mmCIF file of C-alpha atoms in Angstrom:
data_model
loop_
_atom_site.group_PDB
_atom_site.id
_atom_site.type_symbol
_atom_site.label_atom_id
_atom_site.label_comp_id
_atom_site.label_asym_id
_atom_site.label_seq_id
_atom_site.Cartn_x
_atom_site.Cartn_y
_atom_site.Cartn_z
ATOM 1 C CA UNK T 1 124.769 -13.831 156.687
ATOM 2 C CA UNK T 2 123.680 -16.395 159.170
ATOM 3 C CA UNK T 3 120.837 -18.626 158.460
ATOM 4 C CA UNK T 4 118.325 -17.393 161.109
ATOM 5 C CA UNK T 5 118.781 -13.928 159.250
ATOM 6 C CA UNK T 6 117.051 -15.038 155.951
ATOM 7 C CA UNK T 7 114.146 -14.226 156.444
ATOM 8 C CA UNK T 8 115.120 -10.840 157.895
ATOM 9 C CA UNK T 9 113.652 -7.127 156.055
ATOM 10 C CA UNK T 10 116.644 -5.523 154.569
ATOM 11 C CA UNK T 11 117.549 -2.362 155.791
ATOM 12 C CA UNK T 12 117.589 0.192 152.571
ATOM 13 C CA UNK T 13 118.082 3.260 154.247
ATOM 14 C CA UNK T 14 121.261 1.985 155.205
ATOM 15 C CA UNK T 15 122.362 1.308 151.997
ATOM 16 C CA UNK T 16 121.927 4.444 150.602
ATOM 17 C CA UNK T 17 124.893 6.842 150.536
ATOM 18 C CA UNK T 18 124.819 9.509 152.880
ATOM 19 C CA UNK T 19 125.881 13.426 152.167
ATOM 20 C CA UNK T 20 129.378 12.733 153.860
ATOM 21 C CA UNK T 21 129.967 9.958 151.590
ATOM 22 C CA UNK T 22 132.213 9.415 148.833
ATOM 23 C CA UNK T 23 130.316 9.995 145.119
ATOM 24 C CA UNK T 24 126.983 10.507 147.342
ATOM 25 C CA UNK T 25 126.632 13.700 145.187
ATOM 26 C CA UNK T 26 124.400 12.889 142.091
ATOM 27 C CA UNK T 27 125.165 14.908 138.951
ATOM 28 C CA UNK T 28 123.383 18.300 137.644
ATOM 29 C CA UNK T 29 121.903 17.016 134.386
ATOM 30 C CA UNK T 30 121.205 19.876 132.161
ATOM 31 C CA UNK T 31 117.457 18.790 130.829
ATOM 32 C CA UNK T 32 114.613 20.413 131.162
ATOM 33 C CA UNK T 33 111.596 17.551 130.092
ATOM 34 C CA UNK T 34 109.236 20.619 128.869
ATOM 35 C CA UNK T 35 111.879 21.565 126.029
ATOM 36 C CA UNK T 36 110.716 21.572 122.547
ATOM 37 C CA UNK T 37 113.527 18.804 121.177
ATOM 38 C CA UNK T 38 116.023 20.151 118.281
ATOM 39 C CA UNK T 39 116.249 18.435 114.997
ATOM 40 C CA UNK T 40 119.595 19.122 113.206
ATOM 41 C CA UNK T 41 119.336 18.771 109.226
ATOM 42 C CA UNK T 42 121.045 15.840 108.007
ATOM 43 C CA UNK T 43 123.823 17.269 105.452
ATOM 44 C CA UNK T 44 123.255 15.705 102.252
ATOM 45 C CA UNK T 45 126.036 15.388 99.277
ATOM 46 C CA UNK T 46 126.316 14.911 95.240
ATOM 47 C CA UNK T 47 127.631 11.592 94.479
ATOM 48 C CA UNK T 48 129.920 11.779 91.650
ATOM 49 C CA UNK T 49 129.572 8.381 90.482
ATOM 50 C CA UNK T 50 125.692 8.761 89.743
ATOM 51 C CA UNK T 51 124.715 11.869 90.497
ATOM 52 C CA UNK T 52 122.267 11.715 93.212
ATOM 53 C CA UNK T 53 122.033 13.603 96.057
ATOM 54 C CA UNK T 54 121.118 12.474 99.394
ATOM 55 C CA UNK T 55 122.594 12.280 102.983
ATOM 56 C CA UNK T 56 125.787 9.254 102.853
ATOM 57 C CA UNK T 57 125.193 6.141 104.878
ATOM 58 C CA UNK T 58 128.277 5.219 106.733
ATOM 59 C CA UNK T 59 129.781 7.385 104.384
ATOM 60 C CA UNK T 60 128.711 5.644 100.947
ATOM 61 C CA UNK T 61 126.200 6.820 98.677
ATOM 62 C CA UNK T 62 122.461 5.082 99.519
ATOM 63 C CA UNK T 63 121.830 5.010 95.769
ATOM 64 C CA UNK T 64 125.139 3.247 94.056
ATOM 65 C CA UNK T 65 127.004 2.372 97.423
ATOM 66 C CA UNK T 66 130.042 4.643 96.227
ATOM 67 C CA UNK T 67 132.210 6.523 99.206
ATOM 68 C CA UNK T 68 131.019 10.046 99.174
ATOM 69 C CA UNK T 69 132.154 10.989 102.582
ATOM 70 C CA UNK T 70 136.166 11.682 102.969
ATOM 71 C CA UNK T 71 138.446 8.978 102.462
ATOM 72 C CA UNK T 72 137.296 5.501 102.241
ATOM 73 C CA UNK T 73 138.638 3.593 104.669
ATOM 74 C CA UNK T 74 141.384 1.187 104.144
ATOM 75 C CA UNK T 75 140.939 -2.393 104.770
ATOM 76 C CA UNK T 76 143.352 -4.063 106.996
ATOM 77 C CA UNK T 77 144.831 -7.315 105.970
ATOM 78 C CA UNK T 78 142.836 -10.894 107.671
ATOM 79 C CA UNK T 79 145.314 -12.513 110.067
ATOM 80 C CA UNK T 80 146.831 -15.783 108.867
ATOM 81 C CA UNK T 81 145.591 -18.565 111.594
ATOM 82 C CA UNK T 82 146.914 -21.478 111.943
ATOM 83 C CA UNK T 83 146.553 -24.449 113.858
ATOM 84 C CA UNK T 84 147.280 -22.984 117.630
ATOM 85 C CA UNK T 85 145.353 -19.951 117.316
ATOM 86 C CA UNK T 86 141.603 -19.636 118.891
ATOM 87 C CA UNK T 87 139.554 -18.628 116.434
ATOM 88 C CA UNK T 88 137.258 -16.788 118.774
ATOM 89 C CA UNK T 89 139.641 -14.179 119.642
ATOM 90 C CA UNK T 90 140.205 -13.289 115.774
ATOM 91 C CA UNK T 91 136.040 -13.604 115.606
ATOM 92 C CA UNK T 92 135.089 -11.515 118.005
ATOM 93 C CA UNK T 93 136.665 -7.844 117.600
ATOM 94 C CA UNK T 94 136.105 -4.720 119.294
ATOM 95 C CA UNK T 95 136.335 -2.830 116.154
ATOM 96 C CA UNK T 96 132.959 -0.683 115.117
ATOM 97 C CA UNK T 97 130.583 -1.994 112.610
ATOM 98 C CA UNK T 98 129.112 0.218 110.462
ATOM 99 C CA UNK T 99 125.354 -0.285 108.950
ATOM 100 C CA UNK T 100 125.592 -0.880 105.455
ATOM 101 C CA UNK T 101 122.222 -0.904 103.360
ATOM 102 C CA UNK T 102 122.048 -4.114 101.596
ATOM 103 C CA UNK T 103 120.263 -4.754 98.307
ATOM 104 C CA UNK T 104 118.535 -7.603 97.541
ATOM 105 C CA UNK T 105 120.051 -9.124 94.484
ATOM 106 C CA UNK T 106 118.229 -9.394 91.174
ATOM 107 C CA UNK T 107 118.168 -12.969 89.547
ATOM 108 C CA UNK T 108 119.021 -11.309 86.426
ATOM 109 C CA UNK T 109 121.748 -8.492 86.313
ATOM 110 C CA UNK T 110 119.294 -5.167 85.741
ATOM 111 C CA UNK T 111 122.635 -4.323 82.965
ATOM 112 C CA UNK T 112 121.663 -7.275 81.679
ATOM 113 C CA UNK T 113 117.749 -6.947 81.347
ATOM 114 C CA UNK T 114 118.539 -4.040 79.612
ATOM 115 C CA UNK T 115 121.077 -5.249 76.460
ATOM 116 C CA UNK T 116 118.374 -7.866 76.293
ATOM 117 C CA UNK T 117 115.544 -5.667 75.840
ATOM 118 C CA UNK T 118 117.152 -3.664 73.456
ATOM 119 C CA UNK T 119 117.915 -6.628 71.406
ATOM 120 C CA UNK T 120 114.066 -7.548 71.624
ATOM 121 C CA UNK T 121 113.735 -3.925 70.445
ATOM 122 C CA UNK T 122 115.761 -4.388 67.481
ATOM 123 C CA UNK T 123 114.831 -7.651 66.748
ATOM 124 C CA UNK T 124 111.248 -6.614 66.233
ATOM 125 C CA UNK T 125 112.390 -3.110 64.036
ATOM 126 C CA UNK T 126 114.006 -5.907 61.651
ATOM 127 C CA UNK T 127 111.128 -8.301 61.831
ATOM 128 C CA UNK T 128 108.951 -5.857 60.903
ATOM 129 C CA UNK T 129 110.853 -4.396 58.239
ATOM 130 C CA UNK T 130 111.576 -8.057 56.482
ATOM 131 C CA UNK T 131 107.617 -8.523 56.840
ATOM 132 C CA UNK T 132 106.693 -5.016 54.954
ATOM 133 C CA UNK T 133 109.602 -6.357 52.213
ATOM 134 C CA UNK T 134 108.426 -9.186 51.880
ATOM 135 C CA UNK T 135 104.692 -8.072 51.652
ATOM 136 C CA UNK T 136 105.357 -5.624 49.048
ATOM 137 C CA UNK T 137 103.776 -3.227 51.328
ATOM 138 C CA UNK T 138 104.221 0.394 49.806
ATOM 139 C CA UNK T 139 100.783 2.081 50.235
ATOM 140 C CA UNK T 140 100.361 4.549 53.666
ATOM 141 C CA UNK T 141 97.673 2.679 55.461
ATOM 142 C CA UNK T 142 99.698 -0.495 55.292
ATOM 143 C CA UNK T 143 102.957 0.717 56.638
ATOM 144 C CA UNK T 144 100.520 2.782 59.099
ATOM 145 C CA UNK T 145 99.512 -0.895 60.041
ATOM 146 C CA UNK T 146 102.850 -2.037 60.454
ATOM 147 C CA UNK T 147 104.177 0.637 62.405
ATOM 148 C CA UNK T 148 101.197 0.289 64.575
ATOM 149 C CA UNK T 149 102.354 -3.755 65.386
ATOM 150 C CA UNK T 150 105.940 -2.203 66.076
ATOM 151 C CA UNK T 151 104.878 0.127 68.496
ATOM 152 C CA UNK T 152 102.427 -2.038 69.974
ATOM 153 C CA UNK T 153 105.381 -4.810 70.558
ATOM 154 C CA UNK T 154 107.824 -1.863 71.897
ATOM 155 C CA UNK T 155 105.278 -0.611 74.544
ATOM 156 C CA UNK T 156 104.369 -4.350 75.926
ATOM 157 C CA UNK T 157 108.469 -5.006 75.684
ATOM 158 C CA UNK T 158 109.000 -1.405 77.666
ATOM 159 C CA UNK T 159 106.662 -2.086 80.215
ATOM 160 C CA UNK T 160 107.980 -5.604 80.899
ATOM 161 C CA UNK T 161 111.488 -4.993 80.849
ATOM 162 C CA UNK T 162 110.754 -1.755 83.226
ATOM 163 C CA UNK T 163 108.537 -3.434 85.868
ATOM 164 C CA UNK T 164 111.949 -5.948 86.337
ATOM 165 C CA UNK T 165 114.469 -3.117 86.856
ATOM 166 C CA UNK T 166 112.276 -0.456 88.652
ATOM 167 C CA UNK T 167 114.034 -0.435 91.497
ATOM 168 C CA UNK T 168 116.944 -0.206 89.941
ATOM 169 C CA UNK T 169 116.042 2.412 87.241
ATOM 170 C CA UNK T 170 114.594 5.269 90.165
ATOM 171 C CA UNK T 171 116.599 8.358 89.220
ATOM 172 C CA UNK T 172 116.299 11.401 91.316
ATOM 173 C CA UNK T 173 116.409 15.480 90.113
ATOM 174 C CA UNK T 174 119.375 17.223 92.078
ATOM 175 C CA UNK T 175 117.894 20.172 93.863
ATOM 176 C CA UNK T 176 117.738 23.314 92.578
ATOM 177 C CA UNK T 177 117.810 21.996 88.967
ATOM 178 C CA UNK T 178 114.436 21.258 87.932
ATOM 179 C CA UNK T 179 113.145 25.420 87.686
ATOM 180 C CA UNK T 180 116.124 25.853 85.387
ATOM 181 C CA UNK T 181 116.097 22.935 83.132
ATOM 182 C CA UNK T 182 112.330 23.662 82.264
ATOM 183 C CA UNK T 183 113.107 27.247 81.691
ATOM 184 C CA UNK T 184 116.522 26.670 79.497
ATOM 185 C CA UNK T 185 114.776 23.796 77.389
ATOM 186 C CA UNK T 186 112.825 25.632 75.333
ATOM 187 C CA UNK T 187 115.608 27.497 73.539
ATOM 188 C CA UNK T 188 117.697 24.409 73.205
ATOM 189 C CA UNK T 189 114.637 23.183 71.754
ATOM 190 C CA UNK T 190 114.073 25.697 69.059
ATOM 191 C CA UNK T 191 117.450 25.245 68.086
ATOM 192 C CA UNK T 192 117.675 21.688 67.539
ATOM 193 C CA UNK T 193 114.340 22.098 65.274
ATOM 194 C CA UNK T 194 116.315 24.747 63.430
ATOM 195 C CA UNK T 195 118.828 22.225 63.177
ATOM 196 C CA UNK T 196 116.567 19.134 62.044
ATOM 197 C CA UNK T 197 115.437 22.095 59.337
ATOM 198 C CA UNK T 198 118.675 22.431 58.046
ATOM 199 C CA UNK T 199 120.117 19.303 58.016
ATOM 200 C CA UNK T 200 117.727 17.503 56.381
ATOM 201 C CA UNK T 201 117.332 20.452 53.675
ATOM 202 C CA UNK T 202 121.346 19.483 52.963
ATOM 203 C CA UNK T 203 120.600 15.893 52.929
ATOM 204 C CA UNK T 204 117.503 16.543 50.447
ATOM 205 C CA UNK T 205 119.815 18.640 48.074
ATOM 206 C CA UNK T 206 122.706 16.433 47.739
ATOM 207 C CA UNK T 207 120.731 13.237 47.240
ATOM 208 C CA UNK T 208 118.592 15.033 44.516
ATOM 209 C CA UNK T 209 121.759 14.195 41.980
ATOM 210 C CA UNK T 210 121.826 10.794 42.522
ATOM 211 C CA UNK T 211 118.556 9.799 41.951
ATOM 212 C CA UNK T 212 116.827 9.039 45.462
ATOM 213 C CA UNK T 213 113.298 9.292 45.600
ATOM 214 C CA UNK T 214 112.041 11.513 48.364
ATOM 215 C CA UNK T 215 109.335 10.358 50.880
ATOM 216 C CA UNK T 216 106.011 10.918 50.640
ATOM 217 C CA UNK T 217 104.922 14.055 53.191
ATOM 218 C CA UNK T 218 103.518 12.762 56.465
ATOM 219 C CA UNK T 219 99.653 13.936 57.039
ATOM 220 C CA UNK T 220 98.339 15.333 60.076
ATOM 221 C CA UNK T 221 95.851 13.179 61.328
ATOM 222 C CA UNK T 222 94.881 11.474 64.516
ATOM 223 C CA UNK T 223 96.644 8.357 63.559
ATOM 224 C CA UNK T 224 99.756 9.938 62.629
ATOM 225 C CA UNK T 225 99.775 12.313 65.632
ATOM 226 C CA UNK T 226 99.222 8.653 67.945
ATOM 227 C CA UNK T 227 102.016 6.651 66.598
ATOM 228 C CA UNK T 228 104.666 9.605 65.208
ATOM 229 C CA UNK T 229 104.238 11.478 68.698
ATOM 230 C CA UNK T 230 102.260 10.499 71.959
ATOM 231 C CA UNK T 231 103.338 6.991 72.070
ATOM 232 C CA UNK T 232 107.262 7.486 71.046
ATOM 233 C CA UNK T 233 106.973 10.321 73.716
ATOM 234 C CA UNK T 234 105.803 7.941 76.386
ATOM 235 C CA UNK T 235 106.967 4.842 75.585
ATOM 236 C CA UNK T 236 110.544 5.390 74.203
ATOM 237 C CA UNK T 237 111.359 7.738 77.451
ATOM 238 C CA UNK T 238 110.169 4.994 79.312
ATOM 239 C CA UNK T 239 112.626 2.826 77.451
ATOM 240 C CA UNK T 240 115.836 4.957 77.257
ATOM 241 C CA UNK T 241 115.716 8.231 79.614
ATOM 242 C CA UNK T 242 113.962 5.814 82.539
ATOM 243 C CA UNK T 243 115.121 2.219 82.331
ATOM 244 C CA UNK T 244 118.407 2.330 80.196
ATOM 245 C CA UNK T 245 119.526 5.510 81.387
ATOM 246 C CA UNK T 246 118.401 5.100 85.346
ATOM 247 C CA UNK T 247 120.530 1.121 85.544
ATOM 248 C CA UNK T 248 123.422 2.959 83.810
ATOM 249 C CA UNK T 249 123.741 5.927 85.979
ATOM 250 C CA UNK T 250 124.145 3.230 88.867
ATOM 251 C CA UNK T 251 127.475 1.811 87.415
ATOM 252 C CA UNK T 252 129.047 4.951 85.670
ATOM 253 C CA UNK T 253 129.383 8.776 85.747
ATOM 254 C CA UNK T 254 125.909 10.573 85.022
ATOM 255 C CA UNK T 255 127.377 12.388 81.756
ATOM 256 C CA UNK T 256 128.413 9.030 80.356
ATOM 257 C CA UNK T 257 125.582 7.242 80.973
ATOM 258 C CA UNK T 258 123.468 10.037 79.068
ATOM 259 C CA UNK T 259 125.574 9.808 75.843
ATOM 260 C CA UNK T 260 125.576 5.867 75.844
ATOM 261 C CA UNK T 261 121.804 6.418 76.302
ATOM 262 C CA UNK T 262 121.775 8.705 73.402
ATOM 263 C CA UNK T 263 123.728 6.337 71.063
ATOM 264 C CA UNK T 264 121.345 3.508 71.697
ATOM 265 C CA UNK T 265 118.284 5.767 71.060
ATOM 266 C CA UNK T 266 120.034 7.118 67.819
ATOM 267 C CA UNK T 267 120.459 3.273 66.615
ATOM 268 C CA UNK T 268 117.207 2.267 67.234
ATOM 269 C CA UNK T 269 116.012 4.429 64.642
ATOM 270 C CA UNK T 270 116.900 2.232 61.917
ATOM 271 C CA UNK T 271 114.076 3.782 59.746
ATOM 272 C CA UNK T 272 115.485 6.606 59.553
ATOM 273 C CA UNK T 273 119.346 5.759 58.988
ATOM 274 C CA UNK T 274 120.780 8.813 57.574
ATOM 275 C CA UNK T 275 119.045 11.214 60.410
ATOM 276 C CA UNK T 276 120.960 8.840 63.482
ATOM 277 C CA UNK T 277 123.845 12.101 63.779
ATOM 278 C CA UNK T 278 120.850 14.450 64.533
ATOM 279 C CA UNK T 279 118.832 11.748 67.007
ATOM 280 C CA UNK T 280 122.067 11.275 68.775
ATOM 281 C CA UNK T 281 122.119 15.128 69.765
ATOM 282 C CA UNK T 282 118.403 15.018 70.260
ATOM 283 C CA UNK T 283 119.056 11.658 72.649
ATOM 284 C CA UNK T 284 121.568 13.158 74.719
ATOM 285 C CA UNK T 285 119.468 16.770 74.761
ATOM 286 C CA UNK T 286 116.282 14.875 76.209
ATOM 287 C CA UNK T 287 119.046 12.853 78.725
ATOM 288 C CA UNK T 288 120.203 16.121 80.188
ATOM 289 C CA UNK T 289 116.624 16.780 80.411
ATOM 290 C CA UNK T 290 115.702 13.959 82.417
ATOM 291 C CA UNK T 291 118.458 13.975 84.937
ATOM 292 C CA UNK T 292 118.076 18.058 85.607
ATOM 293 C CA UNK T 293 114.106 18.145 85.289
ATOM 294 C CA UNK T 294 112.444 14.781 85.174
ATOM 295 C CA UNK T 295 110.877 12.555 83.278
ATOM 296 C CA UNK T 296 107.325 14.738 82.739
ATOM 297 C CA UNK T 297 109.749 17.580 81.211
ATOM 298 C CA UNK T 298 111.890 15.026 78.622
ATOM 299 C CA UNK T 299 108.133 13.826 77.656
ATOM 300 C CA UNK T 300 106.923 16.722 76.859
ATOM 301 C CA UNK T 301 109.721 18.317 74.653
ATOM 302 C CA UNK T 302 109.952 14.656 73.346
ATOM 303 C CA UNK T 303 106.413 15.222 72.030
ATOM 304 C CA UNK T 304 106.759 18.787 70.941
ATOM 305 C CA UNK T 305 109.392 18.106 68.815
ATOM 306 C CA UNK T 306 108.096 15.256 66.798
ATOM 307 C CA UNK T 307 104.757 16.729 66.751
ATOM 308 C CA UNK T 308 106.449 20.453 65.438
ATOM 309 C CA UNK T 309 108.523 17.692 62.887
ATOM 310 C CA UNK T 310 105.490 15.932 61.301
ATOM 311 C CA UNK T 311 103.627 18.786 61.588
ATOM 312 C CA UNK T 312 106.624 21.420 59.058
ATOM 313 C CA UNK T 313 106.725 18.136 56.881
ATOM 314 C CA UNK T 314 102.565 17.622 56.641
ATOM 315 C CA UNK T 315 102.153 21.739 55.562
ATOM 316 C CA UNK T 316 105.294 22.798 53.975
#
């Protein structure tokens, strides 16, 4: 354009395409702006690794970053560079990148809280238990009193060790479970109780022979009822069915994870030594009940059982 036409208005009529021209024909969009926009459901799937289900993110689980969704893809081999290559043309790729959640990483393992915590746990059973031997503590208000520091120790370790690992330890109810687990656990219930019954019946008649003293019968009183039933019913679900069992399910199959979770509340009974066979089925009972109907439900039959327990043993 020559200089003296700088300054010129620009024509924009004759820059737009006429009908005759060539692509002058704008498209037909198929929109309507008053339309009531359609949401499509996001298809959710069961991970198998920890049992959750939710809709996959880039095709991995959003709770334990398993794939869930087809094949996982395979990763190609890096290029070897060497010396004459440009970097920038192995940097910059056309290939698609895929949005990954990332976690923020703990200082400490959340595993790793957890085997420490149920050290601490045992660590303060034994403790205790030296301290009452060594005491010569035999009479029921002063092993009342030292159960009482126990449980006091175990609800200020459980709260501790659970406000590290929350994140981690968030365990979801599939859907559709919850209506039947609450329904079917009252039967299984029953029959573990008839079980405890007759187990410990056996056990009472074959150590008769051999001299063992039996226990003195448990009272029912407010005391009793505190420490024997609402605080193990709070504070060791807290401890195994929420913490233990919610970092394990992360790492391992859900079914696996409960059993483990039953062992270690079995063998933290060490009071009660010769009962650990039945608290491992009672342990993996209130497991299935916390991964099929929450933690309220494995409460609650946690609590009716020991309080049905002291109560056979306090009026038999």
């Amino acid at each position: 354009m020559p200089p003296d036409e700088y300054n010129q208005p620009t024509d924009t009529d004759a820059l737009r395409p006429r009908a005759g021209d060539w692509g002058a024909a704008e498209p037909e969009l198929d929109y309507d702006p008053d339309a009531v926009p359609v949401v499509y459901p996001v298809a959710t799937q069961w991970c198998w690794r920890c049992g959750e289900t939710a809709a996959p993110i880039a095709g991995r689980c959003p709770w334990c970053n398993t794939w869930t969704d087809g094949e996982p893809p395979r990763r190609e081999p890096e290029p070897v560079l060497s010396i004459d290559d440009d970097p920038e043309d192995d940097w910059h790729t056309d290939a698609p990148q895929h949005a990954i959640p990332v976690r923020r990483p703990y200082l400490i393992p959340p595993i790793v809280i957890v085997v420490l915590a149920y050290a601490a746990l045992l660590g303060t059973l034994i403790m205790c238990a030296v301290i009452v031997a060594v005491r010569g503590a035999s009479t029921p208000d002063e092993i009342q009193e030292a159960q009482a520091f126990v449980e006091v120790a175990s609800t200020l370790l459980t709260l501790g060790s659970l406000a590290l690992v929350w994140s981690r330890s968030r365990q979801k109810v599939p859907d559709g479970t919850m209506a039947l687990a609450w329904v079917t656990s009252v039967p299984v219930l029953f029959a573990l109780l008839c079980l405890n019954l007759l187990f410990f019946t056996v056990l009472r008649e074959l150590l008769k022979p051999l001299g063992v003293v039996e226990p003195e019968r448990m009272k029912m009183t407010l005391a009793t009822v505190l420490l024997i039933c609402v605080q193990p019913a709070i504070v060791e679900e807290l401890f195994f069915r929420q913490m233990t069992l919610g970092v394990l399910r992360k790492s391992m199959n859900v079914h696996l994870a409960v059993w483990i979770t039953a062992a270690a509340f079995a063998g933290a009974h060490l009071g009660n030594i010769l009962g650990m066979p039945y608290l491992f089925l009672v342990g993996a009972f209130l497991g299935y009940a916390r991964v099929y109907g929450g933690l309220t439900l494995a409460m609650i039959l946690h609590f009716v059982h020991n309080f049905a327990v002291v109560a056979y043993d306090a009026w038999r």
